Coordinates of C-alpha atoms in Angstrom, one line a residue:
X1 CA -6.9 30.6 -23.1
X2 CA -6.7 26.6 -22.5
X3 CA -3.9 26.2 -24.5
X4 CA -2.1 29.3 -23.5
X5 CA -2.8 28.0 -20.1
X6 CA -1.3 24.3 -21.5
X7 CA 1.5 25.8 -22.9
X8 CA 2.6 28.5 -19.6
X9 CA 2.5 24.7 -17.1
X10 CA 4.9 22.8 -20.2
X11 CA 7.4 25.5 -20.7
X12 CA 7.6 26.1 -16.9
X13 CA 8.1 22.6 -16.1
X14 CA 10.5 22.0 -18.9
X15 CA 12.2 24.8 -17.3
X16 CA 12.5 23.1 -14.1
X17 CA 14.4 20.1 -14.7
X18 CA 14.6 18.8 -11.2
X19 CA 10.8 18.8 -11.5
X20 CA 11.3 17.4 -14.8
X21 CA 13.5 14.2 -14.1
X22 CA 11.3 13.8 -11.2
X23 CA 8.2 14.0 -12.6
X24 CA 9.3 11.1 -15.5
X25 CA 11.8 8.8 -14.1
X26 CA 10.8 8.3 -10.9
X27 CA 7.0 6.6 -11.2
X28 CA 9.1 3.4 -13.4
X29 CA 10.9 3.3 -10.5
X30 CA 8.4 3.3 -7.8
X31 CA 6.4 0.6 -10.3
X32 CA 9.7 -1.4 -10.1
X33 CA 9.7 -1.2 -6.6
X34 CA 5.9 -2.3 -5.7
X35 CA 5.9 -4.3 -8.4
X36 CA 8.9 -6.2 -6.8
X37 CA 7.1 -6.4 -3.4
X38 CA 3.4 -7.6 -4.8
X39 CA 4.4 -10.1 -7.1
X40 CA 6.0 -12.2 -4.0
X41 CA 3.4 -11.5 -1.6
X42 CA 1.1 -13.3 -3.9
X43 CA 3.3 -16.4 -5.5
X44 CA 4.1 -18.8 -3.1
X45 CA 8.4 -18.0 -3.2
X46 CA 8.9 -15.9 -0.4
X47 CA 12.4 -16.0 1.3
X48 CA 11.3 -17.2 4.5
X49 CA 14.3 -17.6 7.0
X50 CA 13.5 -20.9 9.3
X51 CA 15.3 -21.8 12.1
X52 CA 15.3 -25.9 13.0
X53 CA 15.3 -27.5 15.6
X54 CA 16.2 -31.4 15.4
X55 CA 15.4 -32.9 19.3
X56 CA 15.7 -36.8 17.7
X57 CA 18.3 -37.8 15.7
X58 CA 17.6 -40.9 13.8
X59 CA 18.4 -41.6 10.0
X60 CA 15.1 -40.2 9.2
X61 CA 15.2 -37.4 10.5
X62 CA 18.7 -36.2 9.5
X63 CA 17.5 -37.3 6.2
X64 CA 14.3 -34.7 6.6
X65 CA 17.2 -32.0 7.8
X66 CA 19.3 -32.6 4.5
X67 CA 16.3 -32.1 2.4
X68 CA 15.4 -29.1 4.0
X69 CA 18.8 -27.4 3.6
X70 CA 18.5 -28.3 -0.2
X71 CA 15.9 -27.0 -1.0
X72 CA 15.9 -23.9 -3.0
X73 CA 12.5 -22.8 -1.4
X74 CA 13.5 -22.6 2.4
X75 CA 16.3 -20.7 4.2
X76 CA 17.6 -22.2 7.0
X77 CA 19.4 -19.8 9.4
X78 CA 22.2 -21.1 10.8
X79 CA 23.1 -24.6 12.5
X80 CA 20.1 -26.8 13.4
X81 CA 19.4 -26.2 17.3
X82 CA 19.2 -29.1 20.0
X83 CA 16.2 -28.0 21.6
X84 CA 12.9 -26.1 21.1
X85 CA 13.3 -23.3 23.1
X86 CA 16.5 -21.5 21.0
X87 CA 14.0 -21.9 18.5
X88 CA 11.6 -20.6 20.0
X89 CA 13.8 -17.8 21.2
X90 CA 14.6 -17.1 17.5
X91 CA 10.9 -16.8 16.4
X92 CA 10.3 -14.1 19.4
X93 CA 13.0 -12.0 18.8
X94 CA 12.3 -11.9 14.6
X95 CA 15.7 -13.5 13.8
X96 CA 13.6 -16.1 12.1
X97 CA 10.4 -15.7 10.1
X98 CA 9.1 -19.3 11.4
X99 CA 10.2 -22.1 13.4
X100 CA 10.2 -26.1 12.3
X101 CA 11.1 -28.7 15.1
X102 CA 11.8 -32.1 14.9
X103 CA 10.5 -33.6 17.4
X104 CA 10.4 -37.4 16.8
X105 CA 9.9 -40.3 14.0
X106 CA 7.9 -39.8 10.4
X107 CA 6.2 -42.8 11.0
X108 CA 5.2 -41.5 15.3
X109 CA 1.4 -42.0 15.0
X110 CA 1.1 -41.0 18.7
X111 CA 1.7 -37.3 17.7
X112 CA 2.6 -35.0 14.8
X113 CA 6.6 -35.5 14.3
X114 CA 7.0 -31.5 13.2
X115 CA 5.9 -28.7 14.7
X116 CA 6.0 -25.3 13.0
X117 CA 6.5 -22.4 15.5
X118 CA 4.7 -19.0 14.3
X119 CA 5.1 -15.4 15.5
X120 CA 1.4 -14.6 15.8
X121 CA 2.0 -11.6 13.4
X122 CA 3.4 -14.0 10.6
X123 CA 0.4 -16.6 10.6
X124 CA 0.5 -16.5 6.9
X125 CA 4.5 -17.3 7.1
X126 CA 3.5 -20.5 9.5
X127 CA 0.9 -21.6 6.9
X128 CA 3.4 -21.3 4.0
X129 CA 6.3 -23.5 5.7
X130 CA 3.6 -26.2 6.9
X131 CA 2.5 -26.4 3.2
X132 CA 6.1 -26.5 2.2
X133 CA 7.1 -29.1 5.1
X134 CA 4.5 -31.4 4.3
X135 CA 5.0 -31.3 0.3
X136 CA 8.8 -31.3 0.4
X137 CA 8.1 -35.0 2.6
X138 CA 5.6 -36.5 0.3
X139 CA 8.0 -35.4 -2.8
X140 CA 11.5 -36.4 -1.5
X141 CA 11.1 -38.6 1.1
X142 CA 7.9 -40.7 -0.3
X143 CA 9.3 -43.5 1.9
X144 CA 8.8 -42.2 4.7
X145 CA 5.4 -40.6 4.4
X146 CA 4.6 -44.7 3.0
X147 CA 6.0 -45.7 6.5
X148 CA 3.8 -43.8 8.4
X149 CA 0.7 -44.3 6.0
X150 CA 1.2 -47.9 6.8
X151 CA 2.0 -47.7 10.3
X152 CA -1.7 -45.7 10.4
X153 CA -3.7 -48.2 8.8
X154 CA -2.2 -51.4 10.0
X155 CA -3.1 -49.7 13.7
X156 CA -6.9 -49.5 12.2
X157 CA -7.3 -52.7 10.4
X158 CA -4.6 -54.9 11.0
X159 CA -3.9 -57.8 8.3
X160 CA -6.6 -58.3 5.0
X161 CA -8.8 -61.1 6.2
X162 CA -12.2 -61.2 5.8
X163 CA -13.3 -60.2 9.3
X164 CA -10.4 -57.2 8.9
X165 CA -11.9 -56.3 5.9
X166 CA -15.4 -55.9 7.5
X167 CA -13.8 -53.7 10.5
X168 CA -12.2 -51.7 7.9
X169 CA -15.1 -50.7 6.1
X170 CA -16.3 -50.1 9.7
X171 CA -13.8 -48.3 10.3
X172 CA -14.2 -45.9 7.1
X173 CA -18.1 -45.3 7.8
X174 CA -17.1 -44.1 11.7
X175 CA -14.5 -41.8 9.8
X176 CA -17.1 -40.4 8.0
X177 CA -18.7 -39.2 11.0
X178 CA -15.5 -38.3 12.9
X179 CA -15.6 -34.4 13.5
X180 CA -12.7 -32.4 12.9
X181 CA -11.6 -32.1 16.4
X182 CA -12.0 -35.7 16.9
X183 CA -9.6 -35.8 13.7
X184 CA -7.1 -33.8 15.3
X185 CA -7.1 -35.2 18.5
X186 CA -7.1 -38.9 17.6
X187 CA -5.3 -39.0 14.6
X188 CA -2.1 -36.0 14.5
X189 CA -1.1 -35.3 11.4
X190 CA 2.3 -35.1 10.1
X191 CA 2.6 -31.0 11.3
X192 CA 1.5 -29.1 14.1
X193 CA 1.5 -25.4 14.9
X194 CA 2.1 -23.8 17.8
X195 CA 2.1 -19.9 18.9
X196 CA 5.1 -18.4 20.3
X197 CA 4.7 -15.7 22.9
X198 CA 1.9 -14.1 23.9
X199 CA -1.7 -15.6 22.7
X200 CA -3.8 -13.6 20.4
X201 CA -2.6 -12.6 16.9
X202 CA -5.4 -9.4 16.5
X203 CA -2.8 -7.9 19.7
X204 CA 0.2 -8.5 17.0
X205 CA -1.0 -7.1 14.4
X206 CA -2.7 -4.0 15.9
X207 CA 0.9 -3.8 17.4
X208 CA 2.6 -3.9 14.6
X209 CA 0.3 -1.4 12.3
X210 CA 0.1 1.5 15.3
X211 CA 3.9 1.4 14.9
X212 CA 3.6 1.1 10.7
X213 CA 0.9 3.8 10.6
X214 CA 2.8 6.2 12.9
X215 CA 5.9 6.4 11.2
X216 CA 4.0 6.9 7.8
X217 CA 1.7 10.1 9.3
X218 CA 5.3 11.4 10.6
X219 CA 6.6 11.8 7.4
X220 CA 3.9 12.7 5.5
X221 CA 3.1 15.5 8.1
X222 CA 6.9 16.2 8.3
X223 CA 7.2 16.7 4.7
X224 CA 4.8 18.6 4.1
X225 CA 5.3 20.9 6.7
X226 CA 8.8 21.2 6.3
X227 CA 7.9 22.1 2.5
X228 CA 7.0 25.9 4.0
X229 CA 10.8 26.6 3.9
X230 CA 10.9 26.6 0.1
X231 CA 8.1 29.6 0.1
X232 CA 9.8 31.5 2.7
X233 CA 13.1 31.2 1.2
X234 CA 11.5 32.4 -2.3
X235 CA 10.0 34.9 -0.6
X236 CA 13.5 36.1 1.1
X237 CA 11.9 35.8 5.0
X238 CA 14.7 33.7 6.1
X239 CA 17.1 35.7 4.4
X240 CA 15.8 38.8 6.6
X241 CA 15.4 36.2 9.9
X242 CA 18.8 35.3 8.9
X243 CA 20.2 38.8 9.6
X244 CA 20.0 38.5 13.3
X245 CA 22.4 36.8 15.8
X246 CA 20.9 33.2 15.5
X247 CA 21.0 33.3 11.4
X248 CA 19.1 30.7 9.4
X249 CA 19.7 28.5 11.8
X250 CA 16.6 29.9 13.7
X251 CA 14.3 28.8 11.3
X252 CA 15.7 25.4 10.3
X253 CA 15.8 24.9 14.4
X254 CA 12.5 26.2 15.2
X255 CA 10.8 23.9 12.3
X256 CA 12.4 20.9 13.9
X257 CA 11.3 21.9 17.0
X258 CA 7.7 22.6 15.7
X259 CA 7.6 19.4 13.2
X260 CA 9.1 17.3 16.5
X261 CA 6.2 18.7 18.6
X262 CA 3.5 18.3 15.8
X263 CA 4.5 14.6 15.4
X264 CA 5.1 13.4 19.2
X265 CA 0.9 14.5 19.6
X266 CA 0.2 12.6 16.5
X267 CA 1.6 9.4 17.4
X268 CA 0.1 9.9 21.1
X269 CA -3.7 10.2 19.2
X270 CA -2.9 7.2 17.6
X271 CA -1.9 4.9 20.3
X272 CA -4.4 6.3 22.5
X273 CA -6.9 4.8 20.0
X274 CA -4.7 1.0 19.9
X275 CA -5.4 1.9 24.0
X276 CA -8.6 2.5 24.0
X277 CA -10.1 0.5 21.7
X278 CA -7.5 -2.5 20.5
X279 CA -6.1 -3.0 24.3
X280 CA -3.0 -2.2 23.3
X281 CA -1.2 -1.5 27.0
X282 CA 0.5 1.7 26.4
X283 CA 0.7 2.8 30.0
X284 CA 2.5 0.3 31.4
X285 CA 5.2 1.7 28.7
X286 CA 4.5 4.5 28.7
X287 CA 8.2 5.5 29.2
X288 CA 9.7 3.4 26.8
X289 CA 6.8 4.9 24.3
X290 CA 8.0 8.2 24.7
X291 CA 11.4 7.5 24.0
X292 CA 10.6 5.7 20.9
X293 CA 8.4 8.3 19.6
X294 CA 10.5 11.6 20.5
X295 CA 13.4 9.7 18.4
X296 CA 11.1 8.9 15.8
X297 CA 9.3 12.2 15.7
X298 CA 13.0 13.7 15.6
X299 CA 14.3 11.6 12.7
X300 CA 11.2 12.2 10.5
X301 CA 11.5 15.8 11.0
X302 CA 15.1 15.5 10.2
X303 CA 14.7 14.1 6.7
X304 CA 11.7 16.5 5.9
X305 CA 13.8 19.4 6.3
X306 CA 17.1 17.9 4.5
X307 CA 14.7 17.0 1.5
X308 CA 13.4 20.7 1.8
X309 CA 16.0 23.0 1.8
X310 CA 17.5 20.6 -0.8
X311 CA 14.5 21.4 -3.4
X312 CA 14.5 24.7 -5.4
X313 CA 11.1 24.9 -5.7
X314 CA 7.7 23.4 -4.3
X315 CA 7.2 20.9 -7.0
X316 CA 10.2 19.6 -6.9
X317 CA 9.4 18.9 -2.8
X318 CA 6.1 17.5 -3.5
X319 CA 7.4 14.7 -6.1
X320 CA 10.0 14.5 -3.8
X321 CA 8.1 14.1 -0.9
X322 CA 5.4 11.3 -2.3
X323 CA 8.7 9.5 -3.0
X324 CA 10.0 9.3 -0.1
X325 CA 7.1 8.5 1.9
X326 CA 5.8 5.8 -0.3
X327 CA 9.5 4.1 -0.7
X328 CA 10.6 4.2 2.8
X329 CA 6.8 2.9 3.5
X330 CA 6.7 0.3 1.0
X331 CA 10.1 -1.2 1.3
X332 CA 10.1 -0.5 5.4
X333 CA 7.4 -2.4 6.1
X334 CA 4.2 0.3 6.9
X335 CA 2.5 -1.1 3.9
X336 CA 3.6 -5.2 4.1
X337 CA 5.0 -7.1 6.4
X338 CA 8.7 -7.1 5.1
X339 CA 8.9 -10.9 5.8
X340 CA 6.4 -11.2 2.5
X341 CA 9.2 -9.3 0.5
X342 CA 12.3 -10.3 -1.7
X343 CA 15.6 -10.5 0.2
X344 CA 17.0 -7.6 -1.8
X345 CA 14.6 -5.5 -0.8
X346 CA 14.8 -6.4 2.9
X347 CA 18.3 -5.8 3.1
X348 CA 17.2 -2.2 1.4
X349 CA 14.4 -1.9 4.0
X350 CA 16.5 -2.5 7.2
X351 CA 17.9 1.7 6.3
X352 CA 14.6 2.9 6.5
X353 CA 12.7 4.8 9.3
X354 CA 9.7 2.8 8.8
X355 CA 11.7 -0.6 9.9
X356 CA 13.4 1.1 12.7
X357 CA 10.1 2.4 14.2
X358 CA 7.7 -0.5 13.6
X359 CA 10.6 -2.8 15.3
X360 CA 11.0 -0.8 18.1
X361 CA 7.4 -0.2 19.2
X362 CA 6.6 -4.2 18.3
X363 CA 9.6 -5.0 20.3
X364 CA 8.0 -3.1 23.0
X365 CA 4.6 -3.8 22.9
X366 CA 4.0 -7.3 21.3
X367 CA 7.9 -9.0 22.6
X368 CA 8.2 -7.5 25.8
X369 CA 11.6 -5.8 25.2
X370 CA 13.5 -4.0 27.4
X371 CA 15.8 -0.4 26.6
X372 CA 18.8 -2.5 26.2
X373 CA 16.7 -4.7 22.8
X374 CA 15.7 -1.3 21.5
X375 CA 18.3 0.7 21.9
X376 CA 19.6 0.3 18.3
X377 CA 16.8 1.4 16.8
X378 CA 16.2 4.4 19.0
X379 CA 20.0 5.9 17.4
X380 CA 19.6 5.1 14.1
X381 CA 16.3 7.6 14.6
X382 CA 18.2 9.7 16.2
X383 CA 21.0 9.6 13.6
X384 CA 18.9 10.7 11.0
X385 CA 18.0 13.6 12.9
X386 CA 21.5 14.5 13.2
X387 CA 22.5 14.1 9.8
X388 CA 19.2 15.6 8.3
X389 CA 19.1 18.5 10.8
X390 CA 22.7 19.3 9.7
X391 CA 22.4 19.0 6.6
X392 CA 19.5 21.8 6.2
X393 CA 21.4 24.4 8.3
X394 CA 24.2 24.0 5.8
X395 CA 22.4 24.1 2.5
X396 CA 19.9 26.6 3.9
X397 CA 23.2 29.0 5.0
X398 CA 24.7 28.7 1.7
X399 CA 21.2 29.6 0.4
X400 CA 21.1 32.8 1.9
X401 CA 21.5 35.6 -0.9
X402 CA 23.4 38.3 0.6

């Protein structure tokens, strides 16, 4: 009875080959995918867009510009700025993964000559270019970094003579006992960082993963919801709903309405919990919250019943399904930030629901955005709902057998 059991599951999914082909072809390419994502976010390449700022401009400086334009592990985004706060402005509004100002001369002892701007959701991007920043000066312009070495240590021991000899072996022994705030404070190093917008990176991040973890429960509910309309099209319910004077359109319609419903509570218990216990100020949005999450409710439910009525059978909508959720997740950013991944998949990433629902409620809640900022996002939600919504009345008419 095992094998007869073994051999009834082969033949019938050899039978189905849209099962089939899903089944075999598509974990390679879901491997390629993560695989893709994972090997950046743990080398240190990652295609980090950094907007400059240059506020002196002295021979050394344009020299430290040229050097960041060449190399192959920075992108700079357009001209270099005059001042700190288009920079600043860039950071904010995630044209830019980090920001790098130059504010004054290698060799200024008084105070660090960079500073790195961070988007308190990317600290790890800010750590990366600071790294970067201060290995790409000690490797291409060693003259400079020498400059400011010396400038340091002739301030602390002056000429070699023998009494400057004694104060600098002084001067090493109080060192040793310096604390590292003391370190920070009376002796900047070549790079500072500095926070844009609003203080606290736990309030980022919670922002950003209520949005990413919505947008992933509203698909997987969606889908698998939505899935119900393969068994009562097998079992020929629509076919006999379809007989009266709303047609199959009643069913696809009253899923969407259902699934829209179903998803609009489940993103409320979730940011009722970033309320209650993260701080996360909901109510003072609440009517921009809505908005966002009736779209994004709409668009999920939208896709979950295209890929339905576009399966023939309930296996083919659960590979299906696990696909879609875990690609539009991966590559959207629900699972990592999309800053950490290749450009390709970026560019991939910005046609996702994930991407347009975790930038719209971060834009809300973490940068302070107005309608007018969000508005994009909000009817490329709504877009998919059309054209998913659509698309399942039509196949699911053509389905109909009589």
């Amino acid at each position: 009875m095992i094998l007869a059991m073994l051999r009834v599951m082969t033949l019938g999914l050899l039978r189905d080959r849209g099962a089939l082909v899903l089944a075999f072809v598509l974990p390679p390419a879901i491997f390629v995918i993560f695989a893709s994502i994972f090997s950046a976010t743990t080398s240190d390449k990652l295609d980090l867009k950094v907007a400059v700022a240059q506020l002196s401009s002295t021979p050394a400086s344009q020299r430290l510009e040229d050097a960041l334009r060449q190399e192959p592990t920075f992108e700079v985004t357009g001209p270099v700025r005059s001042n700190r706060a288009d920079v600043e402005s860039l950071v904010k509004q995630g044209a830019a993964d980090v920001g790098l100002v130059i504010r004054g001369e290698i060799d200024d002892t008084d105070a660090a000559p960079l500073e790195v701007l961070i988007e308190p959701s990317k600290l790890m991007a800010g750590s990366i270019v600071s790294g970067r920043v201060q290995e790409l000066v000690a490797r291409r312009l060693p003259d400079l970094l020498l400059s400011r070495t010396a400038v340091t240590f002739q301030s602390v021991v002056g000429a070699f003579t023998p009494e400057q000899s004694a104060r600098l072996a002084a001067a090493i022994e109080a060192g040793a006992r310096v604390s590292e705030q003391q370190v920070s404070t009376n002796a900047p190093g070549l790079v500072a960082t500095a926070s844009v917008g609003s203080s606290g990176s736990s309030g980022a991040t919670v922002s950003y993963y209520a949005g990413a973890v919505a947008i992933l429960f509203l698909l997987f509910a969606s889908l698998q919801s939505a899935a119900t309309l393969i068994e009562e099209r097998n079992s020929g319910i629509i076919d006999r709903i379809a007989v009266g004077p709303g047609g199959s359109a009643v069913v696809v319609l009253g899923k969407l309405l259902f699934l829209t419903i179903q998803g609009v509570i489940q993103v409320g218990l979730i940011f009722t919990v970033a309320q209650l216990v993260y701080e996360v100020d909901v109510i003072k949005r609440l009517d921009l919250w809505l908005l966002i999450t009736v779209a994004a409710a709409l668009g999920a439910s939208g896709l979950a019943l295209a890929v339905a009525t576009a399966c023939t059978t309930k296996q083919q909508a659960q590979t299906v399904s696990t696909f879609v959720v875990l690609i539009c997740s991966a590559i959207g950013g629900s699972m990592v930030p999309r800053f950490m991944m290749p450009e390709f998949l970026q560019a991939i990433g910005r046609f996702t629901p994930n991407t347009w629902a975790i930038e719209a409620y971060y834009g809300v809640f973490w940068r302070h955005e107005a309608l007018s900022d969000v508005i994009p996002e909000i009817v490329s939600l709504v877009a998919m709902a059309v054209v998913g919504t659509a698309f399942a009345l039509i196949v699911s008419r053509r389905r109909l057998r009589f």
